[in-house]
XYZ file of N, CA and C in Angstrom:
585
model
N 37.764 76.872 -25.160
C 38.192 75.516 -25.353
C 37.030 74.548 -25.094
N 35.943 74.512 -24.138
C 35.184 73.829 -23.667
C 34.192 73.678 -24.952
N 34.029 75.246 -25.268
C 33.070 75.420 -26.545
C 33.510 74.428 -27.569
N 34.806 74.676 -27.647
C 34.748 73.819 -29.414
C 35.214 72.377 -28.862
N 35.043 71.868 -27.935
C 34.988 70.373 -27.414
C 34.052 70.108 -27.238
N 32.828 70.988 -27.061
C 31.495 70.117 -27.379
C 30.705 70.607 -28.789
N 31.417 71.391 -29.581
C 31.043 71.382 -30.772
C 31.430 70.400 -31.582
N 32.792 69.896 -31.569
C 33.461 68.604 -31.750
C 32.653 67.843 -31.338
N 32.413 67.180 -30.261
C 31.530 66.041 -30.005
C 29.892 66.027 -30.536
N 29.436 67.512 -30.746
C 28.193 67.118 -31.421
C 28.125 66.849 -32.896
N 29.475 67.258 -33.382
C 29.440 66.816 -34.841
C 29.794 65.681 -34.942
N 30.708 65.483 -34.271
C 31.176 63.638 -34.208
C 29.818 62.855 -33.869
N 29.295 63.077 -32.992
C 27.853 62.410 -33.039
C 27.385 62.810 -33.837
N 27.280 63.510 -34.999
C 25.931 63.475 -36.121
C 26.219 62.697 -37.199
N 27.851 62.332 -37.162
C 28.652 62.035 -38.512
C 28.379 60.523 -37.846
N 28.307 60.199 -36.724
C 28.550 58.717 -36.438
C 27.024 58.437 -36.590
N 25.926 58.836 -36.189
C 24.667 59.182 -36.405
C 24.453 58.679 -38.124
N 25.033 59.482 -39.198
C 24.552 59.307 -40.540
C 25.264 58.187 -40.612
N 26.647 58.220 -40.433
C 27.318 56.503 -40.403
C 26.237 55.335 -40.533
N 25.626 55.078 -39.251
C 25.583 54.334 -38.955
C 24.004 53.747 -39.303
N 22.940 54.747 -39.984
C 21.736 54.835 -40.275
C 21.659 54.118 -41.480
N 20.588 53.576 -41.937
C 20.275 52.438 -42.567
C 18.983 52.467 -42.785
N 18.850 52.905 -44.448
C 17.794 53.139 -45.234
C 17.079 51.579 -45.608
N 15.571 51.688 -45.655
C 14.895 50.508 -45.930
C 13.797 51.038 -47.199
N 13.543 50.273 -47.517
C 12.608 50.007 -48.588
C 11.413 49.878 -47.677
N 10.289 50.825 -48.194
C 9.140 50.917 -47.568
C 8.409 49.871 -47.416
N 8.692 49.148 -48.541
C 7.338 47.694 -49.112
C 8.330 46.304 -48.075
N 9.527 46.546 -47.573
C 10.296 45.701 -46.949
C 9.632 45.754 -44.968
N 9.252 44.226 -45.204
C 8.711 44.009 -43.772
C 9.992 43.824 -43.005
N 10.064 44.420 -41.251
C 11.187 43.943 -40.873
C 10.870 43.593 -39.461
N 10.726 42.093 -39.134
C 10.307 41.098 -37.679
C 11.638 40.977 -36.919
N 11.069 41.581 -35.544
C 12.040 41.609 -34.967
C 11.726 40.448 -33.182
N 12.739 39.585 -33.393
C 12.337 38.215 -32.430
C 12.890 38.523 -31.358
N 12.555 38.586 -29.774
C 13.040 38.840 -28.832
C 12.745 37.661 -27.969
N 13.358 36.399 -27.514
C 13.492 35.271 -26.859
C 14.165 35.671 -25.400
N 13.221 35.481 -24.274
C 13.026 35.347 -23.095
C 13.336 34.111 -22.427
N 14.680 34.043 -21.735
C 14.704 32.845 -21.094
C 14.584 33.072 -19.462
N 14.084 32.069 -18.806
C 14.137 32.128 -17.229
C 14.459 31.072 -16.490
N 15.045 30.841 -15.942
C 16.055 29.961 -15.349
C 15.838 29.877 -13.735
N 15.146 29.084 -12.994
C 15.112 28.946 -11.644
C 16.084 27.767 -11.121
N 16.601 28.273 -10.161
C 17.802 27.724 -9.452
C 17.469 27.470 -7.958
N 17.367 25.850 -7.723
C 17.127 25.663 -6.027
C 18.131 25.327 -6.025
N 18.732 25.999 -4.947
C 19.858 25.818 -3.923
C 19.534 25.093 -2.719
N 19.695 23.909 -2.319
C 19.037 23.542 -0.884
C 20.231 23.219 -0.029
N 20.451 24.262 1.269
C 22.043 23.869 2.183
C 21.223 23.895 3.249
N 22.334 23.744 4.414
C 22.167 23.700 6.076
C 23.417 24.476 5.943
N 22.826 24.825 7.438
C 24.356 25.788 8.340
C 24.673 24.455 9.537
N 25.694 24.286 9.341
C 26.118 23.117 10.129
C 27.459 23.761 11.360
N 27.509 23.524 12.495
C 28.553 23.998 13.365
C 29.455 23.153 13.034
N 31.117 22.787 12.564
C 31.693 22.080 12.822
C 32.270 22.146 13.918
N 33.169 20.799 14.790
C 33.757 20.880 15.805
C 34.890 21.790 16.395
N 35.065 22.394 15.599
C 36.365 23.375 15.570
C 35.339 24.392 15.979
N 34.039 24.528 15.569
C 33.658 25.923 16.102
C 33.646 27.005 14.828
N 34.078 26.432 13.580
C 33.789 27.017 12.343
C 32.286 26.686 11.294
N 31.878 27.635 10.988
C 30.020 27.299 10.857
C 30.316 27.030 9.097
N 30.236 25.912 8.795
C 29.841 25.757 7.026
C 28.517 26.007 6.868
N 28.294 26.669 5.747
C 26.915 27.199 5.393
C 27.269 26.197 3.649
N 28.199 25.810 3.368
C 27.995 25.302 2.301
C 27.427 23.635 1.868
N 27.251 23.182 3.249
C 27.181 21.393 3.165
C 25.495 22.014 2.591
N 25.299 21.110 1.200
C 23.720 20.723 0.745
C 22.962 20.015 1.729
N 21.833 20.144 2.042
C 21.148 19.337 3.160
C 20.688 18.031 3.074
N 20.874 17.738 1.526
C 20.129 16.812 0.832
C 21.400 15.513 1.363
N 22.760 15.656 1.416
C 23.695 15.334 2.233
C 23.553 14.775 3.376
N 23.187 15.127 4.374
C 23.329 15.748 5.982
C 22.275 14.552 6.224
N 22.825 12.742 6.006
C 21.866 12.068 7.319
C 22.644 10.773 7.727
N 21.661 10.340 8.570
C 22.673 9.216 8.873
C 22.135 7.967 8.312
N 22.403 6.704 8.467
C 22.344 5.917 8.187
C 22.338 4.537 9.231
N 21.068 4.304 9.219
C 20.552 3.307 10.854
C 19.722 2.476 9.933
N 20.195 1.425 9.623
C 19.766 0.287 9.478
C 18.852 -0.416 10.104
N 18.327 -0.042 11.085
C 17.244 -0.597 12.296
C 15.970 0.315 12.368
N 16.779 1.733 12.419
C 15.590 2.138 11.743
C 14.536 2.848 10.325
N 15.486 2.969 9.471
C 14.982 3.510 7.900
C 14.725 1.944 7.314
N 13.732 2.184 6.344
C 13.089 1.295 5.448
C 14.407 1.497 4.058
N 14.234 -0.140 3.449
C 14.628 0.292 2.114
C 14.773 1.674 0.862
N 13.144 1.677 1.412
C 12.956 2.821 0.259
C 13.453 4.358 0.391
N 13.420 4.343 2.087
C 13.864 5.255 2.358
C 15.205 5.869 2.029
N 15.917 4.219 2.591
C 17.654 4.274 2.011
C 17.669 4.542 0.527
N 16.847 4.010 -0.429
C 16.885 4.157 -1.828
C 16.550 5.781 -1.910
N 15.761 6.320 -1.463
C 15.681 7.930 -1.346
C 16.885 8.777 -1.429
N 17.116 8.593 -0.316
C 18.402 9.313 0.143
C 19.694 8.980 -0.555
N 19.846 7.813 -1.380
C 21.140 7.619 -2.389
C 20.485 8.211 -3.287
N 19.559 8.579 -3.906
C 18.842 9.114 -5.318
C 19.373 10.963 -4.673
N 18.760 11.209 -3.173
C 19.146 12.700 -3.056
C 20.722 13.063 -3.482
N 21.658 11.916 -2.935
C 23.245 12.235 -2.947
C 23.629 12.120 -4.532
N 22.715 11.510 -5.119
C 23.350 11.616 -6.747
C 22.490 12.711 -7.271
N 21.622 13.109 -7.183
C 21.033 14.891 -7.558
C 21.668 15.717 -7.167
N 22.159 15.432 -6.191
C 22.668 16.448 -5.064
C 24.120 17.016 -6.033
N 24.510 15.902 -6.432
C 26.135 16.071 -6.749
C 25.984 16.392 -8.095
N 25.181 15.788 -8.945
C 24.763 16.164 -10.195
C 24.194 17.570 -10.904
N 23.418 17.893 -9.638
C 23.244 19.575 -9.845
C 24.599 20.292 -9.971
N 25.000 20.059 -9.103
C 26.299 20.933 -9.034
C 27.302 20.869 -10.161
N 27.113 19.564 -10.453
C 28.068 19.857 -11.884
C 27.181 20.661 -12.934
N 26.079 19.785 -13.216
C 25.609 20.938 -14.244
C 25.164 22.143 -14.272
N 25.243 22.539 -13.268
C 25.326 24.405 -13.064
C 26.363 24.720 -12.835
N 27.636 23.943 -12.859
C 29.051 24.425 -12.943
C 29.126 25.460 -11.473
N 28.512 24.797 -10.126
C 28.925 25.291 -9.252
C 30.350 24.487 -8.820
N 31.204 25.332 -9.130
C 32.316 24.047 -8.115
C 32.243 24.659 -7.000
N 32.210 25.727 -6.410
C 32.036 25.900 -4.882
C 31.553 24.694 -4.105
N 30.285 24.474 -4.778
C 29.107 23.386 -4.063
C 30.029 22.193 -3.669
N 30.086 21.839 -5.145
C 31.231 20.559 -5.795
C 32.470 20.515 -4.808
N 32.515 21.152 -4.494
C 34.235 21.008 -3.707
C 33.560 20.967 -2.063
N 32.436 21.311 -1.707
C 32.215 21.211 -0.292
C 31.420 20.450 -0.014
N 31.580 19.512 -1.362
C 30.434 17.990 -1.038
C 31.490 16.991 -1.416
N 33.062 17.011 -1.473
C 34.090 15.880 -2.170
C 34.565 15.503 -0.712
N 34.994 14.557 -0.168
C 35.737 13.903 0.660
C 37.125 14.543 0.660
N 37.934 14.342 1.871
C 38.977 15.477 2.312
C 39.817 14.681 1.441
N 40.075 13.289 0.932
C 40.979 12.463 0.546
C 41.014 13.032 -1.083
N 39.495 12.975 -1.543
C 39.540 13.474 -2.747
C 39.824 15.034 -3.183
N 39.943 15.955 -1.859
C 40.544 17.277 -1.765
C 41.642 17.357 -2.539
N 42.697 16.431 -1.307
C 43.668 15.841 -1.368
C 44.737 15.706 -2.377
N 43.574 15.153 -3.193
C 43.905 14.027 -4.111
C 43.891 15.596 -5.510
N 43.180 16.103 -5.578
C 43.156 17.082 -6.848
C 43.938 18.401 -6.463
N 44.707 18.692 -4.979
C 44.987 19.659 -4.730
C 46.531 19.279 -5.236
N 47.527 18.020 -5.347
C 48.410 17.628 -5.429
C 49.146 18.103 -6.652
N 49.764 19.222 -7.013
C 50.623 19.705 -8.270
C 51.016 18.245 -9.555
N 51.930 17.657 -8.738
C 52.440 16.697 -9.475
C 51.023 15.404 -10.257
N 49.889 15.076 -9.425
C 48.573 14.292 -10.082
C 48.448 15.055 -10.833
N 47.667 16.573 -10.891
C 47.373 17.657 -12.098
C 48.113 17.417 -13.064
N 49.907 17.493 -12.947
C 50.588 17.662 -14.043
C 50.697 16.673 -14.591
N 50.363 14.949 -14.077
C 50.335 13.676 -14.623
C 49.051 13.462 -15.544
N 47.976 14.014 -15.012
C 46.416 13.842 -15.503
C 46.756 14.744 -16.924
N 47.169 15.922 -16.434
C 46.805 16.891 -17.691
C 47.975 16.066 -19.387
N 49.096 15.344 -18.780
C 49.802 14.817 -19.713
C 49.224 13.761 -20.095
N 48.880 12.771 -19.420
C 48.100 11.280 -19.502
C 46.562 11.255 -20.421
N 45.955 12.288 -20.454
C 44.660 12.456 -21.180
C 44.835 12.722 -22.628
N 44.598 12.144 -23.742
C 44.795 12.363 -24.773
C 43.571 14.164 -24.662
N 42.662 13.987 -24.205
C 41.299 14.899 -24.126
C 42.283 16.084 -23.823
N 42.984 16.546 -22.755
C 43.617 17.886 -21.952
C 44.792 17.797 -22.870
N 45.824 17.107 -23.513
C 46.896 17.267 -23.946
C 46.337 17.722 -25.496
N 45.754 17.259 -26.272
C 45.561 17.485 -27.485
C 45.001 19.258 -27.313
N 44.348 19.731 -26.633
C 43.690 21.051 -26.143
C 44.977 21.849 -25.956
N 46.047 20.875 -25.183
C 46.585 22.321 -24.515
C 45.996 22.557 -23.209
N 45.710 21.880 -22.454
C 44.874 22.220 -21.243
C 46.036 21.903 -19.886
N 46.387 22.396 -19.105
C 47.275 22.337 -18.266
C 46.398 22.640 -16.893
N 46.352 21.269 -16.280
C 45.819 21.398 -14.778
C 46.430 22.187 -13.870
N 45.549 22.963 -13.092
C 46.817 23.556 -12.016
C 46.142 23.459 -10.753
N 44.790 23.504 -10.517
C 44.229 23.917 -9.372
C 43.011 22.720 -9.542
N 42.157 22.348 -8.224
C 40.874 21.861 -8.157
C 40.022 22.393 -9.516
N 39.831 23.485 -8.940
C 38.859 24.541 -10.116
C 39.068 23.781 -11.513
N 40.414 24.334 -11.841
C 40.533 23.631 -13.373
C 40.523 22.230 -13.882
N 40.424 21.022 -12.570
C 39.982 19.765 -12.643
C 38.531 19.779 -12.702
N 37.693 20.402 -12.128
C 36.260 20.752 -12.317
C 35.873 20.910 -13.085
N 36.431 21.730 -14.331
C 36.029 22.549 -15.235
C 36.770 21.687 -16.438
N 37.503 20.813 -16.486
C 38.095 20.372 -17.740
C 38.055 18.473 -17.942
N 37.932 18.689 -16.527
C 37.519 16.826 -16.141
C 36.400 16.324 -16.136
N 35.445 16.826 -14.706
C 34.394 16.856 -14.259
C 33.207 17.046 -14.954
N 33.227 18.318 -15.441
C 32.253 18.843 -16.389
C 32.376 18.278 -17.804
N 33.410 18.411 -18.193
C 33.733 17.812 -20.007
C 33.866 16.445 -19.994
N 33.839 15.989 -18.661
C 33.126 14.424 -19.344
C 31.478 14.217 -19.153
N 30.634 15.370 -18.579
C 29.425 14.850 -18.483
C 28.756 15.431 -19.664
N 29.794 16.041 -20.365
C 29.452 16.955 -21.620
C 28.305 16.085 -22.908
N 26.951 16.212 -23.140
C 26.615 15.522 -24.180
C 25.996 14.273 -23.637
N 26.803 13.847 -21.929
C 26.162 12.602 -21.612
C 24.856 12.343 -20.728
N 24.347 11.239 -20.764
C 22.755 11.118 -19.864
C 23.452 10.211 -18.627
N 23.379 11.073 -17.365
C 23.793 9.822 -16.176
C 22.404 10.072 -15.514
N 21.863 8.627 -15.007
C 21.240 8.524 -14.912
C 20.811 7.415 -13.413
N 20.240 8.053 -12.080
C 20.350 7.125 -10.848
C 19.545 5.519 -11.274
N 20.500 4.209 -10.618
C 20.311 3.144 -11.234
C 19.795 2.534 -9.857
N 20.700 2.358 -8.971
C 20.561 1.568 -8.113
C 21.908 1.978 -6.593
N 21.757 1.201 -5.779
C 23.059 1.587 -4.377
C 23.668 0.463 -4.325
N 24.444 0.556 -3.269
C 24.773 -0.817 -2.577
C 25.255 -0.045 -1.141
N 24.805 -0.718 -0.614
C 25.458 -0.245 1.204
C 26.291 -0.919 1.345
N 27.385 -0.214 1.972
C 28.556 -1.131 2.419
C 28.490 -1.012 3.871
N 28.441 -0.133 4.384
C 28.274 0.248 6.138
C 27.681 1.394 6.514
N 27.742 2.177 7.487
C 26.750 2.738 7.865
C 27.636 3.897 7.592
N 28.890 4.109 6.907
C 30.003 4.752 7.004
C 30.364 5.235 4.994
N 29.932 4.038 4.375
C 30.303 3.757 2.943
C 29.266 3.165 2.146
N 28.814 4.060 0.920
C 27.620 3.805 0.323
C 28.282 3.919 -1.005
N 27.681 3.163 -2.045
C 28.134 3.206 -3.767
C 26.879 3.932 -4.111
N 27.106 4.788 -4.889
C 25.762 4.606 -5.900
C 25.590 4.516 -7.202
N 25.139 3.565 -8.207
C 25.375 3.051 -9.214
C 24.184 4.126 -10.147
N 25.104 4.701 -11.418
C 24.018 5.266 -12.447
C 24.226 4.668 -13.793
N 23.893 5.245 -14.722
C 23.654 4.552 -15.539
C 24.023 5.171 -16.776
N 25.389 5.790 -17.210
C 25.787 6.516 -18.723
C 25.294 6.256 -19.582
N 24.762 7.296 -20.063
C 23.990 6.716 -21.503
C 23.272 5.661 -22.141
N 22.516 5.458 -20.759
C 21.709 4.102 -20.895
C 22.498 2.694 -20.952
N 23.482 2.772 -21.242
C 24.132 1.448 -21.595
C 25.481 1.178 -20.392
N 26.009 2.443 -20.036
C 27.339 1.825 -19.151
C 26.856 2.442 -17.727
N 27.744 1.586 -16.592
C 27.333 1.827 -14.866
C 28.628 2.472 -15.276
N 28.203 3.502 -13.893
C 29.188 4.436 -13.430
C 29.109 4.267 -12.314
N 29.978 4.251 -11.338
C 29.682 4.196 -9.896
C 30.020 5.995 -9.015
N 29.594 5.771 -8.070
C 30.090 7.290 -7.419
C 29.894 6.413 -5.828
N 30.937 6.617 -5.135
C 31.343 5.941 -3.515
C 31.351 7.371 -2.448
N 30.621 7.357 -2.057
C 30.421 8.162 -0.832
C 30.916 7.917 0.511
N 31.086 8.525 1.205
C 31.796 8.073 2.513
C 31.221 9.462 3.256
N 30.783 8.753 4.884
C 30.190 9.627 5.913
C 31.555 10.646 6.496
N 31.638 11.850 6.524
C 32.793 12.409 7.234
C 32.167 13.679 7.276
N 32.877 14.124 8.918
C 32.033 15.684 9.312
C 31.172 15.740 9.401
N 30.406 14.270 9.108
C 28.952 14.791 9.721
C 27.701 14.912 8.466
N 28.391 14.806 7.395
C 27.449 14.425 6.135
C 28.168 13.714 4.578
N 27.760 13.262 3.819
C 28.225 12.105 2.769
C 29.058 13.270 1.939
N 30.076 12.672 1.531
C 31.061 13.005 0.836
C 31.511 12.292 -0.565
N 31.391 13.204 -1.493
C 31.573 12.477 -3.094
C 33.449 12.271 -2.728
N 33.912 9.890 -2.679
C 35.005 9.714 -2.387
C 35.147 9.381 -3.962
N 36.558 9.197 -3.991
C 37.166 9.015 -5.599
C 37.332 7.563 -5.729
């Protein structure tokens, strides 16, 4: 039995063999293009202790400062709102939502973890209803909101505004022509993308 099961299989391989072979014309040149892409990815986090005694390894570091008016310079403050809009901007366009979700404010957690908002958003959007797209989770607000509106677009860091040492705006710039704002708020200990 073993015998004619691998006599079977070597004929089946010779028949799939002639199958599949493909005669050329001698005088016929045939270029074959092999495109190499490479892709480097900085990840920049801290390991932060929270008060509970639970260690996040996911807060970005670019995140993680404070805000002292007495002692940072302008430019400095202008720095550090340029880091929090890279910061948040990477993450969408590498479609990390891990990142994305451990740089959002607990309110804006909150706010996308809620069944009934999902099932209002996903009806209310001409964009998700015409698709067929049915919100259910954060994730799939990430992936159908988040991302598919930056789809095609140029945002671009414009300018801040400080509100307190607690609440920062930072103003970009869609497609050259419209402000977008993004409001941050200090909590746990580093800036949080608020809604």
């Amino acid at each position: 039995m073993k015998k004619f099961f691998y006599n079977f299989l070597v004929a089946l391989l010779v028949i799939f063999s002639i199958v599949m072979c493909k005669t050329t014309d001698k005088n016929e040149d045939t270029t074959t293009t092999i495109e190499i892409t490479t892709t480097t990815t900085v990840v920049v986090t801290t390991t932060t202790v929270k008060s509970n005694g639970v260690i996040d390894s996911k807060i970005d570091q670019r995140m993680v400062f404070v805000i002292d008016k007495d002692k940072i310079t302008e430019d400095q403050l202008k720095s550090f709102m340029k880091n929090l809009f890279t910061a948040i901007e990477e993450k969408i366009a590498m479609g990390d939502f891990d990142g994305w979700y451990s740089s959002i404010s607990k309110g804006y957690k909150f706010y996308i973890n809620d069944p009934v908002i999902l099932k209002k958003m996903s009806e209310d959007s001409d964009f998700l209803s015409n698709r067929n797209v049915k919100l259910k989770t954060p994730k799939d607000y990430f992936e159908y909101v988040v991302i598919q509106a930056r789809q095609g677009k140029s945002l671009k860091f414009f300018d801040y505004k400080y509100i307190d040492k607690f609440n920062v705006k930072v103003i970009c710039i869609l497609d050259d022509s419209l402000k977008f704002v993004y409001n941050f708020i200090y909590e746990d200990g580093s800036w949080k993308l608020d809604r």
